mmCIF file of N, CA and C and ligand atoms in Angstrom:
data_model
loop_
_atom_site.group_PDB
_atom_site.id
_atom_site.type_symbol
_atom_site.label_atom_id
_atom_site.label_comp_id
_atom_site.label_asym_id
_atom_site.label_seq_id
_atom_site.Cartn_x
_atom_site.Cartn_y
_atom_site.Cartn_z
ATOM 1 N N UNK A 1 28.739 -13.197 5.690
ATOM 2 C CA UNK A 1 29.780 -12.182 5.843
ATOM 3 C C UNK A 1 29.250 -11.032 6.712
ATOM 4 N N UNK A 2 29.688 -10.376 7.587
ATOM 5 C CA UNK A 2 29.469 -9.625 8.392
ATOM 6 C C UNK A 2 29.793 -8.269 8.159
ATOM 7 N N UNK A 3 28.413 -7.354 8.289
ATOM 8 C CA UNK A 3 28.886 -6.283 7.880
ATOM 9 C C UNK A 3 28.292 -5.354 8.871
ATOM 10 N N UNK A 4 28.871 -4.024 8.616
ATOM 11 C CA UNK A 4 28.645 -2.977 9.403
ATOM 12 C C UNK A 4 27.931 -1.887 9.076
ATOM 13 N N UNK A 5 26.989 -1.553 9.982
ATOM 14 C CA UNK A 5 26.048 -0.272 9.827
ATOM 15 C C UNK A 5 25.440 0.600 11.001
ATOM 16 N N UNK A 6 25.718 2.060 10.688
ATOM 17 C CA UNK A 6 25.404 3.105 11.261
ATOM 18 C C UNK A 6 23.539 2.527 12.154
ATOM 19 N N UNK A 7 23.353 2.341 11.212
ATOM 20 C CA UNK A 7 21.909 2.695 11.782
ATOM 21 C C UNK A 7 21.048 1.018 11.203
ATOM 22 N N UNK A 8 20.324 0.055 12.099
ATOM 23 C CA UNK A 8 19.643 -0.968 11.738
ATOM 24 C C UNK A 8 18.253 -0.599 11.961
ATOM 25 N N UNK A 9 17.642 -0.881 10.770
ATOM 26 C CA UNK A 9 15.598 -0.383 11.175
ATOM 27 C C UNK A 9 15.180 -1.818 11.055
ATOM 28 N N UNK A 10 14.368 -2.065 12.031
ATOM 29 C CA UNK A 10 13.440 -3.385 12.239
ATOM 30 C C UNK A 10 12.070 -3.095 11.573
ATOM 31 N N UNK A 11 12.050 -3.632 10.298
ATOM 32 C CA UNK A 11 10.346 -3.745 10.114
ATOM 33 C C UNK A 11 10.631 -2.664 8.905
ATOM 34 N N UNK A 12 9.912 -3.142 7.783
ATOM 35 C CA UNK A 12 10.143 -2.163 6.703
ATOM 36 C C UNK A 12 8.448 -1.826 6.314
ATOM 37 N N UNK A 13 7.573 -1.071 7.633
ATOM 38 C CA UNK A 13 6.092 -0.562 7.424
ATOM 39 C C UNK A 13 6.460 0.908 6.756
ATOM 40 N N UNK A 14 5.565 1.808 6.978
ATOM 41 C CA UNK A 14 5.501 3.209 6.658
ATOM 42 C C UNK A 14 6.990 3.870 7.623
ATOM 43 N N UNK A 15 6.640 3.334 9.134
ATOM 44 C CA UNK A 15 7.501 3.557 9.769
ATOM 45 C C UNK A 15 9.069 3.260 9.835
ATOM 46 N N UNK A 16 9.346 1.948 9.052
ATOM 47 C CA UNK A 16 10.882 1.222 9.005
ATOM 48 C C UNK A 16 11.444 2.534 7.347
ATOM 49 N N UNK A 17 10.456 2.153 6.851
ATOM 50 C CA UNK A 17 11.227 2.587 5.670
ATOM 51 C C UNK A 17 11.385 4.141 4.999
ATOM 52 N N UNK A 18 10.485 4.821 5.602
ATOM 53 C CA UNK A 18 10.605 6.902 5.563
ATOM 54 C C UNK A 18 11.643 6.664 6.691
ATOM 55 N N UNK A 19 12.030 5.671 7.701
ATOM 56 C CA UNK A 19 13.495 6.148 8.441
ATOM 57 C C UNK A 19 14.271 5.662 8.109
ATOM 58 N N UNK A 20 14.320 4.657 6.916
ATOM 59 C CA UNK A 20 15.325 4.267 6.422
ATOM 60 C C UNK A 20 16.313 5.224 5.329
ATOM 61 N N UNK A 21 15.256 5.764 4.614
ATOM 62 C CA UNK A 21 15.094 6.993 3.359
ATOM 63 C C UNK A 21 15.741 8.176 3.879
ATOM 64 N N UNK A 22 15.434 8.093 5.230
ATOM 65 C CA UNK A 22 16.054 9.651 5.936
ATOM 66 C C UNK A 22 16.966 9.384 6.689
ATOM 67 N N UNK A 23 17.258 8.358 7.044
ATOM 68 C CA UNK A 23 18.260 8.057 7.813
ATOM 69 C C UNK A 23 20.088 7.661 6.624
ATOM 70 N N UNK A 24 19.477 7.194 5.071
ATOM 71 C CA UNK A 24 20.656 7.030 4.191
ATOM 72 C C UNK A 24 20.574 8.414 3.606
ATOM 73 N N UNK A 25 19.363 9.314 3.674
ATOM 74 C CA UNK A 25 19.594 10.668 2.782
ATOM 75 C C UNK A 25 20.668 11.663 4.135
ATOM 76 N N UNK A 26 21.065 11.231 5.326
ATOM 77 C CA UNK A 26 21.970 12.082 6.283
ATOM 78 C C UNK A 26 23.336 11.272 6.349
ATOM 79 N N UNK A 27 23.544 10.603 5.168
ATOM 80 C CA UNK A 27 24.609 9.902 4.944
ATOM 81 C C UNK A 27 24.913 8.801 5.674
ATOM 82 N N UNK A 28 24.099 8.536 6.604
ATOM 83 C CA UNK A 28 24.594 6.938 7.058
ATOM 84 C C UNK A 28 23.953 5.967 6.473
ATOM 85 N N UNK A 29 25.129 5.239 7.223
ATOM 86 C CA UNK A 29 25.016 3.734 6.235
ATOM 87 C C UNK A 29 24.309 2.477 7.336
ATOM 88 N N UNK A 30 23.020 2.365 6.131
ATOM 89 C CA UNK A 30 21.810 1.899 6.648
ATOM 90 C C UNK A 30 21.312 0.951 6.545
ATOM 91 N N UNK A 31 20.384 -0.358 7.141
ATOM 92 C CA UNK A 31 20.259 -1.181 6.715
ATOM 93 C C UNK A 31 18.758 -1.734 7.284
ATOM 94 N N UNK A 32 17.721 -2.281 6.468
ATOM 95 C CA UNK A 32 16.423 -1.911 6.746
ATOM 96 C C UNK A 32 16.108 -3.590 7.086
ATOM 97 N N UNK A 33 15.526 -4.283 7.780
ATOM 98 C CA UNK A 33 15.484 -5.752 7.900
ATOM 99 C C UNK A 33 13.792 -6.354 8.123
ATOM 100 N N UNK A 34 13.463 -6.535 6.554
ATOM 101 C CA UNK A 34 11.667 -7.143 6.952
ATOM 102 C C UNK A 34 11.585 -8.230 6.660
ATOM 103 N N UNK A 35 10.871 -9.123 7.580
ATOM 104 C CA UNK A 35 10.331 -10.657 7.390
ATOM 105 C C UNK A 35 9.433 -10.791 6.582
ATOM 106 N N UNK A 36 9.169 -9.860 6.129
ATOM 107 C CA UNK A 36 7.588 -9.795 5.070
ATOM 108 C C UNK A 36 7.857 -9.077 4.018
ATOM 109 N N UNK A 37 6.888 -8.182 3.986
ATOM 110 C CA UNK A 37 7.125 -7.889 2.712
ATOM 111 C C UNK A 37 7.301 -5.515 2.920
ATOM 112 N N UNK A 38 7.820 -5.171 2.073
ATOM 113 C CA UNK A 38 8.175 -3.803 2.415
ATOM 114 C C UNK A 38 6.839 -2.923 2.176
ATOM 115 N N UNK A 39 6.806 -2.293 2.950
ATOM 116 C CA UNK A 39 5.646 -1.596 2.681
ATOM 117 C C UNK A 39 4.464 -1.766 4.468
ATOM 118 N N UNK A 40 4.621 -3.196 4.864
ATOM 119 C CA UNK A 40 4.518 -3.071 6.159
ATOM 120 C C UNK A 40 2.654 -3.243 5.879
ATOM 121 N N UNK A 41 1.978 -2.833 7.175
ATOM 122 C CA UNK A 41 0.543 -3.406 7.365
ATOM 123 C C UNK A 41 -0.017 -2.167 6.324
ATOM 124 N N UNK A 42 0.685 -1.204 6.754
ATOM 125 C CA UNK A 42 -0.478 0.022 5.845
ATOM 126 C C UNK A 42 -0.625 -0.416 4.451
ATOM 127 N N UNK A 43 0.109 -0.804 3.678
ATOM 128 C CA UNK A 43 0.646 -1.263 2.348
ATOM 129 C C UNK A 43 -0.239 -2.273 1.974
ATOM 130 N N UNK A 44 0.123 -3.033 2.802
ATOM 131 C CA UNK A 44 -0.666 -4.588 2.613
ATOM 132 C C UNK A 44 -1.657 -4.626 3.033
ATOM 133 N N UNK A 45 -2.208 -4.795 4.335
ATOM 134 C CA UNK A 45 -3.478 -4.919 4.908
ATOM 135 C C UNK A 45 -4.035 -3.783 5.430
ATOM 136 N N UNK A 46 -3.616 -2.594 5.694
ATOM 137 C CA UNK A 46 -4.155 -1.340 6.109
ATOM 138 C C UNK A 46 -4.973 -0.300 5.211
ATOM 139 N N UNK A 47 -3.769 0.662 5.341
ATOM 140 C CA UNK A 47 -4.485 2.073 4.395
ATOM 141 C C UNK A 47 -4.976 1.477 3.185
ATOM 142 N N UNK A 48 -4.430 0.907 2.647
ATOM 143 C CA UNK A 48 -4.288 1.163 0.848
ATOM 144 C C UNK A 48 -5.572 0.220 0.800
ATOM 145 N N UNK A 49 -5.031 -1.134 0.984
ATOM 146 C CA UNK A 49 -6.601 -2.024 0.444
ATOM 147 C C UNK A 49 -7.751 -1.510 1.160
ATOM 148 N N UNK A 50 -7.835 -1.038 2.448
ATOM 149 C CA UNK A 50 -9.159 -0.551 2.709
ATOM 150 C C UNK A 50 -9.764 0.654 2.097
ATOM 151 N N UNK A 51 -8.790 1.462 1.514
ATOM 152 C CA UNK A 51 -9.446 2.356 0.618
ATOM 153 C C UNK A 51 -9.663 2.672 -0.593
ATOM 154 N N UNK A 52 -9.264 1.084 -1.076
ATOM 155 C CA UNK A 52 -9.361 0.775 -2.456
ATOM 156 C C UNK A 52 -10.448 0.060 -2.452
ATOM 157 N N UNK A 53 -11.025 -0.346 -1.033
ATOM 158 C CA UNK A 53 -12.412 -1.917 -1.109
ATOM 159 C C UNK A 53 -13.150 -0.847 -0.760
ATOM 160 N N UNK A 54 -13.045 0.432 -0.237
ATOM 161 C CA UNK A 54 -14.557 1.554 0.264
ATOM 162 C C UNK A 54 -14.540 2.037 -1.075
ATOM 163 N N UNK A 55 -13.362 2.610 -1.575
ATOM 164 C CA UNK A 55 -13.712 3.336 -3.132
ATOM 165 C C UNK A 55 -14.841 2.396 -3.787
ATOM 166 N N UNK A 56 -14.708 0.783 -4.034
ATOM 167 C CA UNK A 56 -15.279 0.415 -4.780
ATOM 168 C C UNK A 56 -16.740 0.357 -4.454
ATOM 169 N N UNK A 57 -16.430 0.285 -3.261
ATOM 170 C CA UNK A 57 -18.336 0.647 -2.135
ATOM 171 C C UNK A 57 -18.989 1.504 -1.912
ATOM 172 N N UNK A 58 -18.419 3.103 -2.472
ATOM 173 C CA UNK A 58 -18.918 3.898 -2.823
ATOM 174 C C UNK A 58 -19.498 3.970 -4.226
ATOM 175 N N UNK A 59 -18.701 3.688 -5.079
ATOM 176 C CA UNK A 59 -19.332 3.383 -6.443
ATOM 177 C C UNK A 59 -20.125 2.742 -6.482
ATOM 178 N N UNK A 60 -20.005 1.529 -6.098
ATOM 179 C CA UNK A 60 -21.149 0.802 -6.176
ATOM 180 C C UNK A 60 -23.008 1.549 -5.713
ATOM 181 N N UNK A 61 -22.588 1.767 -4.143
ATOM 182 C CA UNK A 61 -23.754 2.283 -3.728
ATOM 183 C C UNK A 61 -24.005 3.577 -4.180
ATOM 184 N N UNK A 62 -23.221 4.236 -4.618
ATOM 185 C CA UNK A 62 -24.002 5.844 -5.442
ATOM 186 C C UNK A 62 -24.778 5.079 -6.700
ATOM 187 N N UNK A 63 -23.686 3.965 -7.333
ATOM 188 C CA UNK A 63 -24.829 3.843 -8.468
ATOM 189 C C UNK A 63 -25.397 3.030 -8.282
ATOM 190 N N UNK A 64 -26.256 2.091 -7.011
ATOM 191 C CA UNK A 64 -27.546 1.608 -7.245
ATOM 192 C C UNK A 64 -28.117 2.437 -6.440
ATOM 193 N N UNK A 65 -27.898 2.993 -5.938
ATOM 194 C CA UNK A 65 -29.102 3.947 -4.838
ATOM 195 C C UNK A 65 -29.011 5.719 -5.483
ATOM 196 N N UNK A 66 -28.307 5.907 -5.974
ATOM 197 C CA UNK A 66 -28.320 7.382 -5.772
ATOM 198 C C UNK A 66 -28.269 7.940 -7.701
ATOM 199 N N UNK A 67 -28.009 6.738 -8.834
ATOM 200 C CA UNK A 67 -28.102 7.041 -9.788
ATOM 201 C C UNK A 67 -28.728 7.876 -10.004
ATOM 202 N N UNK A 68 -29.934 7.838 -10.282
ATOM 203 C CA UNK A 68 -31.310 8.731 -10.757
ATOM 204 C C UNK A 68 -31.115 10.103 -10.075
ATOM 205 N N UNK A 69 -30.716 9.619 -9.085
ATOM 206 C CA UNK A 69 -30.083 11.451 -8.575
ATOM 207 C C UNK A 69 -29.761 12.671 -9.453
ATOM 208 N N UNK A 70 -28.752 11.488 -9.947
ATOM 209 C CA UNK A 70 -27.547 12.463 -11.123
ATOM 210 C C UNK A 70 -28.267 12.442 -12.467
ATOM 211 N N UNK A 71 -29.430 12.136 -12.635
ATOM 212 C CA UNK A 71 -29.616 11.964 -14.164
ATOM 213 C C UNK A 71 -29.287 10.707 -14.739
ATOM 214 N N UNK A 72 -28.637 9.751 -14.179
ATOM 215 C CA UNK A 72 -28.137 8.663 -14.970
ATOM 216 C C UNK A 72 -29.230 7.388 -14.657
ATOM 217 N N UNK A 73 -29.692 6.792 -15.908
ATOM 218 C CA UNK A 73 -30.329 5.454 -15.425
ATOM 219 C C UNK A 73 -29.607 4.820 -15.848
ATOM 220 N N UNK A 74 -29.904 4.085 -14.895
ATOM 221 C CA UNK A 74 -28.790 2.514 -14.752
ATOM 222 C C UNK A 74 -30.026 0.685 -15.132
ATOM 223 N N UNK A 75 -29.040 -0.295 -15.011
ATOM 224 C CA UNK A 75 -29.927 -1.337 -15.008
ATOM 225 C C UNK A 75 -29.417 -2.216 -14.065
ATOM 226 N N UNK A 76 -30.085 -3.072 -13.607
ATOM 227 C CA UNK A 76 -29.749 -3.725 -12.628
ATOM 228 C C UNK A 76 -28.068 -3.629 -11.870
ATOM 229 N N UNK A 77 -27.971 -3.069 -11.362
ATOM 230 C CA UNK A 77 -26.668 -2.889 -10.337
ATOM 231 C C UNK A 77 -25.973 -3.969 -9.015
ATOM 232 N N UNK A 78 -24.596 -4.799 -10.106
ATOM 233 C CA UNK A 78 -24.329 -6.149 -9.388
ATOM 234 C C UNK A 78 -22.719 -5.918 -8.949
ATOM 235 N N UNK A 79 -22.391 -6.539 -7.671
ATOM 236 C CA UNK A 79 -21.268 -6.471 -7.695
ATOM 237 C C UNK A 79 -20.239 -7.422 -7.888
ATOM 238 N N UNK A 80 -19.295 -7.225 -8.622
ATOM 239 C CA UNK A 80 -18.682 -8.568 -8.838
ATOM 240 C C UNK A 80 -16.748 -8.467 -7.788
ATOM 241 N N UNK A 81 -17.431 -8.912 -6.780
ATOM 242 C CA UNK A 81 -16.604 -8.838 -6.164
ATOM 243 C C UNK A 81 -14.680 -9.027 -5.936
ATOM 244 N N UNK A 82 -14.537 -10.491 -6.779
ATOM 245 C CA UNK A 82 -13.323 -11.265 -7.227
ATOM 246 C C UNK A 82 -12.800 -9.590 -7.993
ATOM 247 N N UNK A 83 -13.678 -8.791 -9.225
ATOM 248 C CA UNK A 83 -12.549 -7.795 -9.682
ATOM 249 C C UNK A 83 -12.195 -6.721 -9.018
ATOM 250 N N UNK A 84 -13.268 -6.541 -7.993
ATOM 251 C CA UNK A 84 -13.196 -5.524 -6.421
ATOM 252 C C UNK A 84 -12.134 -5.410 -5.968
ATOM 253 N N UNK A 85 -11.133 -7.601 -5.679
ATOM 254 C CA UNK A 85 -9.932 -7.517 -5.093
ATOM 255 C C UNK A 85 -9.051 -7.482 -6.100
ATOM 256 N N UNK A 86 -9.381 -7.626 -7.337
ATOM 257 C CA UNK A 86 -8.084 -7.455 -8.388
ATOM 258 C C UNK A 86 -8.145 -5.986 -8.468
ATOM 259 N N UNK A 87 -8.818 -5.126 -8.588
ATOM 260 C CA UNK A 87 -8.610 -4.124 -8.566
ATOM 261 C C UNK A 87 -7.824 -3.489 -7.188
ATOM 262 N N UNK A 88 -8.648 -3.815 -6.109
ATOM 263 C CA UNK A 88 -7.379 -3.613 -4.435
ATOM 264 C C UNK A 88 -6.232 -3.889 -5.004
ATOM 265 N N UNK A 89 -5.782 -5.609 -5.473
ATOM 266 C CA UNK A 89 -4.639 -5.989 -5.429
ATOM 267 C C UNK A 89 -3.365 -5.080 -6.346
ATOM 268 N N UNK A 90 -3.882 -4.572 -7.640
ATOM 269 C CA UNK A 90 -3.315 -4.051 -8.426
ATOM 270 C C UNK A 90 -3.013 -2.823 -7.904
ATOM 271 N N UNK A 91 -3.709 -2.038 -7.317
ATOM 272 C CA UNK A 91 -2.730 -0.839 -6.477
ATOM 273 C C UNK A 91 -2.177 -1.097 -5.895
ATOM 274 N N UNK A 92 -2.283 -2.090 -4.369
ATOM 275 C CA UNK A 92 -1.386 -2.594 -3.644
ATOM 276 C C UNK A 92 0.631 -2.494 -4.280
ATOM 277 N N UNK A 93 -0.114 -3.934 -5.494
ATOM 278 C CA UNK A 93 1.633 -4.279 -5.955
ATOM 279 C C UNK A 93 2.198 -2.957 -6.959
ATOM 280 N N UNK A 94 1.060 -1.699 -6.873
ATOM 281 C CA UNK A 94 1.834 -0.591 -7.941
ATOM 282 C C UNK A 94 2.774 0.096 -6.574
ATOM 283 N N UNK A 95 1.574 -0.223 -5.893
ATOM 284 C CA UNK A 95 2.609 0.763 -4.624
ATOM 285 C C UNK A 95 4.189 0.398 -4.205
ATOM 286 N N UNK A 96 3.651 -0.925 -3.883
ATOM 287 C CA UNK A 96 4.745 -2.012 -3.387
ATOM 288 C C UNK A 96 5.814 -1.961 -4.176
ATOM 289 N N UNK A 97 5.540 -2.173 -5.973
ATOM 290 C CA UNK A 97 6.412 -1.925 -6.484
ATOM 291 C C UNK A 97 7.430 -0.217 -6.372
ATOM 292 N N UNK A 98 6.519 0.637 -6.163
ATOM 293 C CA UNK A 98 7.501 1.857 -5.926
ATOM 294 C C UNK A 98 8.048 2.340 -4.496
ATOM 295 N N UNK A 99 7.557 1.409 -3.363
ATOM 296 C CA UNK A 99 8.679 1.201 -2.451
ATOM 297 C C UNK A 99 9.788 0.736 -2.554
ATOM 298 N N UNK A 100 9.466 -0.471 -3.235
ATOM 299 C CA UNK A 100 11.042 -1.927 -3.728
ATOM 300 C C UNK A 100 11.704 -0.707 -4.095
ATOM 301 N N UNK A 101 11.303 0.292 -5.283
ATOM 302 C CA UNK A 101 12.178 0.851 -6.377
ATOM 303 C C UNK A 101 13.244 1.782 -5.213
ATOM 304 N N UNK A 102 12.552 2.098 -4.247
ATOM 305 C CA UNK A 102 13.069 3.787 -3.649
ATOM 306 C C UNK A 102 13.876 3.128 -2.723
ATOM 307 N N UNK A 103 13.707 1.982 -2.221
ATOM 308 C CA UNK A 103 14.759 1.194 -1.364
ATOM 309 C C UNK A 103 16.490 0.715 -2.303
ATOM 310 N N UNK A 104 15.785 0.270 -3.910
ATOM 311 C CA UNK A 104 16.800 -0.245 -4.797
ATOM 312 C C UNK A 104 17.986 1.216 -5.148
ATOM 313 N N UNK A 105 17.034 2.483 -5.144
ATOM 314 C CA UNK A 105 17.580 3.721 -5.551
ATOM 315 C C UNK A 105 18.468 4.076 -4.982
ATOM 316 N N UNK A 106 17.954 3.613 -3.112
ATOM 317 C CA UNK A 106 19.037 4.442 -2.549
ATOM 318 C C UNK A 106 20.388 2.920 -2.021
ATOM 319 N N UNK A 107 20.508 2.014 -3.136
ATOM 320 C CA UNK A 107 21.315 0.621 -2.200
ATOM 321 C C UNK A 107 22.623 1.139 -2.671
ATOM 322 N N UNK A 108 23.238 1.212 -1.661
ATOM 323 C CA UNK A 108 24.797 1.247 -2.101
ATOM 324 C C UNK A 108 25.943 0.355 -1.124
HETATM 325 C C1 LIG B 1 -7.355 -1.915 8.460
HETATM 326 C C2 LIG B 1 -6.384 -0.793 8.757
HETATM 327 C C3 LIG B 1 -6.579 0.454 8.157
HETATM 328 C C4 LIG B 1 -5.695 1.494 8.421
HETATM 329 N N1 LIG B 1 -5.907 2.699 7.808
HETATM 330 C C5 LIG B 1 -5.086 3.731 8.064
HETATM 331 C C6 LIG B 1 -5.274 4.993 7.446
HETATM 332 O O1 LIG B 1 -6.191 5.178 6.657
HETATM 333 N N2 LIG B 1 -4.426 5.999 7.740
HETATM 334 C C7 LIG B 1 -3.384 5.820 8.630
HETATM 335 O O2 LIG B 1 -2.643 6.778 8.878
HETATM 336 N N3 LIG B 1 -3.158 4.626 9.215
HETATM 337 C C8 LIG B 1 -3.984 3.593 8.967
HETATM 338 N N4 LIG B 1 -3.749 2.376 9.564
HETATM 339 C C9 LIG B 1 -2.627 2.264 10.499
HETATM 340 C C10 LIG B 1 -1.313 2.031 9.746
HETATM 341 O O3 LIG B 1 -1.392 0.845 8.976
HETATM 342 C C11 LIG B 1 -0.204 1.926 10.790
HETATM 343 O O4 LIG B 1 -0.187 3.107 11.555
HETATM 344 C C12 LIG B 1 1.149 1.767 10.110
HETATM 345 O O5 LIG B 1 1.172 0.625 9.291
HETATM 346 C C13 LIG B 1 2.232 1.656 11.198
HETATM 347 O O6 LIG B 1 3.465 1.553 10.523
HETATM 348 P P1 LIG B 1 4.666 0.824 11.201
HETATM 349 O O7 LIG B 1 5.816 0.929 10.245
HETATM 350 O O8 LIG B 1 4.860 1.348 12.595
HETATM 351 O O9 LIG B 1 4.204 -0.691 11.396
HETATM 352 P P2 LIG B 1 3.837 -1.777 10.280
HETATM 353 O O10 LIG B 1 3.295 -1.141 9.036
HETATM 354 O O11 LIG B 1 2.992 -2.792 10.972
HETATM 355 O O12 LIG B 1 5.224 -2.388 9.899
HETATM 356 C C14 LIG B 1 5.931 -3.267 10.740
HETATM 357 C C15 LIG B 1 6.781 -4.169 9.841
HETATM 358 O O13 LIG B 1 7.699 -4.867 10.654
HETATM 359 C C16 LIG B 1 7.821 -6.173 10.177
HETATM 360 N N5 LIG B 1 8.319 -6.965 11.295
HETATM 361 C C17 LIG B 1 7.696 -7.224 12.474
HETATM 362 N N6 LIG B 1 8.479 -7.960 13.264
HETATM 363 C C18 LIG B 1 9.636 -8.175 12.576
HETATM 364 C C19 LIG B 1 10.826 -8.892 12.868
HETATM 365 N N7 LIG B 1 10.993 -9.526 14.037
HETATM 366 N N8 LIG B 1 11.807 -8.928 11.922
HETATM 367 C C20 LIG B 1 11.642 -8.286 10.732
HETATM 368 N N9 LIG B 1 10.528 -7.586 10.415
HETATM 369 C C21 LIG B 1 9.524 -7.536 11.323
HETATM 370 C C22 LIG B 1 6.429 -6.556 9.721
HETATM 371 O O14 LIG B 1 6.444 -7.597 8.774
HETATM 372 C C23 LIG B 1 5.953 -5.228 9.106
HETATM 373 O O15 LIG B 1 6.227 -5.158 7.720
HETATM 374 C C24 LIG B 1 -4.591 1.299 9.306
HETATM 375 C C25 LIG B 1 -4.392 0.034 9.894
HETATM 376 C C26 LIG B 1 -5.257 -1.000 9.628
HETATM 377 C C27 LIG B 1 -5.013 -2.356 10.271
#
Protein backbone atom coordinates (compact mmCIF):
# COMPACT_ATOMS: atom_id res chain seq x y z
CA UNK A 1 0.00 0.00 0.00
CA UNK A 2 1.42 3.24 -0.79
CA UNK A 3 1.91 5.85 1.38
CA UNK A 4 2.90 9.34 1.75
CA UNK A 5 5.57 11.32 3.53
CA UNK A 6 6.89 14.75 4.14
CA UNK A 7 10.28 13.82 4.69
CA UNK A 8 12.16 10.05 3.78
CA UNK A 9 15.67 9.43 5.86
CA UNK A 10 17.93 6.73 4.31
CA UNK A 11 19.90 4.84 6.91
CA UNK A 12 18.79 4.79 10.51
CA UNK A 13 22.87 5.59 12.02
CA UNK A 14 23.28 8.48 14.60
CA UNK A 15 22.71 10.51 11.55
CA UNK A 16 19.20 8.90 9.96
CA UNK A 17 17.61 8.81 13.21
CA UNK A 18 18.34 12.44 15.52
CA UNK A 19 16.81 13.60 11.84
CA UNK A 20 14.24 11.52 12.01
CA UNK A 21 13.36 12.62 15.87
CA UNK A 22 13.63 16.24 14.68
CA UNK A 23 12.29 16.10 11.66
CA UNK A 24 8.60 14.25 13.35
CA UNK A 25 9.18 16.64 16.55
CA UNK A 26 8.47 19.86 13.55
CA UNK A 27 5.42 17.98 12.75
CA UNK A 28 6.13 16.23 9.64
CA UNK A 29 5.27 13.15 8.68
CA UNK A 30 8.28 10.98 8.56
CA UNK A 31 9.58 7.94 7.59
CA UNK A 32 13.07 6.44 8.50
CA UNK A 33 14.21 3.31 6.08
CA UNK A 34 17.26 0.84 7.48
CA UNK A 35 18.50 -2.39 5.93
CA UNK A 36 20.12 -3.20 9.15
CA UNK A 37 19.69 -2.58 12.12
CA UNK A 38 18.81 1.14 13.92
CA UNK A 39 21.33 2.63 15.58
CA UNK A 40 23.68 2.50 12.41
CA UNK A 41 27.79 1.81 12.59
CA UNK A 42 28.28 3.98 15.78
CA UNK A 43 25.79 1.66 17.67
CA UNK A 44 26.94 -1.46 16.34
CA UNK A 45 30.42 -1.44 15.24
CA UNK A 46 31.69 2.06 16.15
CA UNK A 47 31.46 4.30 19.26
CA UNK A 48 29.82 2.08 21.68
CA UNK A 49 31.63 -1.42 21.29
CA UNK A 50 34.95 0.24 20.98
CA UNK A 51 34.51 1.88 24.14
CA UNK A 52 33.13 -0.76 25.90
CA UNK A 53 36.33 -3.27 24.56
CA UNK A 54 39.01 -0.12 25.76
CA UNK A 55 36.97 0.25 29.09
CA UNK A 56 37.60 -3.36 29.61
CA UNK A 57 41.47 -2.76 28.57
CA UNK A 58 41.88 -0.30 30.84
CA UNK A 59 40.79 -2.33 33.70
CA UNK A 60 42.44 -4.91 32.89
CA UNK A 61 45.87 -3.18 32.44
CA UNK A 62 45.58 -0.80 35.59
CA UNK A 63 45.04 -3.99 37.41
CA UNK A 64 47.91 -6.08 36.27
CA UNK A 65 50.40 -3.37 35.91
CA UNK A 66 49.47 -0.54 38.02
CA UNK A 67 47.66 -2.45 41.08
CA UNK A 68 50.28 -2.07 43.73
CA UNK A 69 50.16 1.50 42.80
CA UNK A 70 46.87 1.92 44.51
CA UNK A 71 47.53 -0.23 47.46
CA UNK A 72 45.69 -3.15 46.09
CA UNK A 73 47.37 -6.66 45.70
CA UNK A 74 46.09 -8.64 43.26
CA UNK A 75 46.85 -12.40 42.06
CA UNK A 76 47.52 -13.50 38.94
CA UNK A 77 45.66 -11.12 36.42
CA UNK A 78 43.74 -13.09 33.34
CA UNK A 79 41.60 -11.99 30.78
CA UNK A 80 38.67 -13.73 29.88
CA UNK A 81 37.83 -12.40 26.87
CA UNK A 82 34.28 -14.25 25.52
CA UNK A 83 32.76 -12.02 28.89
CA UNK A 84 34.76 -8.81 27.49
CA UNK A 85 32.21 -9.30 24.38
CA UNK A 86 29.20 -10.18 26.50
CA UNK A 87 29.77 -7.43 28.37
CA UNK A 88 30.32 -5.00 24.81
CA UNK A 89 27.30 -6.89 23.61
CA UNK A 90 24.98 -6.12 26.52
CA UNK A 91 25.38 -2.35 26.23
CA UNK A 92 25.20 -2.43 22.64
CA UNK A 93 21.43 -4.19 22.74
CA UNK A 94 20.63 -1.70 26.02
CA UNK A 95 21.30 1.03 23.67
CA UNK A 96 19.71 -0.43 20.65
CA UNK A 97 16.95 -1.25 22.68
CA UNK A 98 16.36 2.56 23.62
CA UNK A 99 16.64 3.68 20.07
CA UNK A 100 13.82 0.92 18.87
CA UNK A 101 11.85 2.54 21.96
CA UNK A 102 12.26 6.45 20.79
CA UNK A 103 11.50 5.48 17.15
CA UNK A 104 8.20 3.26 18.61
CA UNK A 105 7.37 6.63 20.82
CA UNK A 106 7.27 8.83 18.21
CA UNK A 107 5.14 6.11 15.38
CA UNK A 108 2.02 7.48 14.43
C1 LIG B 1 35.53 1.80 15.03
C2 LIG B 1 34.81 3.13 14.98
C3 LIG B 1 34.81 3.94 16.12
C4 LIG B 1 34.15 5.17 16.09
N1 LIG B 1 34.16 5.94 17.23
C5 LIG B 1 33.56 7.14 17.22
C6 LIG B 1 33.54 7.96 18.38
O1 LIG B 1 34.08 7.59 19.42
N2 LIG B 1 32.93 9.16 18.33
C7 LIG B 1 32.32 9.60 17.17
O2 LIG B 1 31.79 10.71 17.16
N3 LIG B 1 32.30 8.83 16.06
C8 LIG B 1 32.90 7.63 16.05
N4 LIG B 1 32.87 6.86 14.92
C9 LIG B 1 32.21 7.39 13.73
C10 LIG B 1 30.70 7.17 13.80
O3 LIG B 1 30.40 5.79 13.90
C11 LIG B 1 30.09 7.76 12.52
O4 LIG B 1 30.44 9.12 12.44
C12 LIG B 1 28.57 7.64 12.55
O5 LIG B 1 28.17 6.30 12.68
C13 LIG B 1 28.01 8.24 11.25
O6 LIG B 1 26.61 8.14 11.34
P1 LIG B 1 25.75 8.05 10.05
O7 LIG B 1 24.32 8.01 10.50
O8 LIG B 1 26.15 9.13 9.08
O9 LIG B 1 26.18 6.69 9.34
P2 LIG B 1 26.02 5.19 9.87
O10 LIG B 1 26.04 5.11 11.36
O11 LIG B 1 27.02 4.38 9.11
O12 LIG B 1 24.56 4.80 9.43
C14 LIG B 1 24.21 4.53 8.10
C15 LIG B 1 23.03 3.55 8.13
O13 LIG B 1 22.48 3.48 6.83
C16 LIG B 1 22.12 2.15 6.57
N5 LIG B 1 22.07 2.03 5.12
C17 LIG B 1 23.10 2.14 4.24
N6 LIG B 1 22.67 1.99 2.99
C18 LIG B 1 21.32 1.78 3.07
C19 LIG B 1 20.31 1.53 2.10
N7 LIG B 1 20.60 1.49 0.79
N8 LIG B 1 19.04 1.33 2.53
C20 LIG B 1 18.74 1.37 3.86
N9 LIG B 1 19.67 1.61 4.82
C21 LIG B 1 20.95 1.80 4.43
C22 LIG B 1 23.19 1.32 7.23
O14 LIG B 1 22.75 0.01 7.52
C23 LIG B 1 23.45 2.13 8.51
O15 LIG B 1 22.64 1.68 9.59
C24 LIG B 1 33.49 5.61 14.91
C25 LIG B 1 33.48 4.78 13.77
C26 LIG B 1 34.12 3.56 13.80
C27 LIG B 1 34.09 2.68 12.56
Amino acid sequence: MAQNYDVVILGGGTGGYVAAIRSAQLGLKTAIVEKSELGGTCLHRGCIPSKALLRSAEVYSTTKNHAADFGVQTGEVTLDFSRVQQRKQSIVDQLHAGVQGLMKKRQN
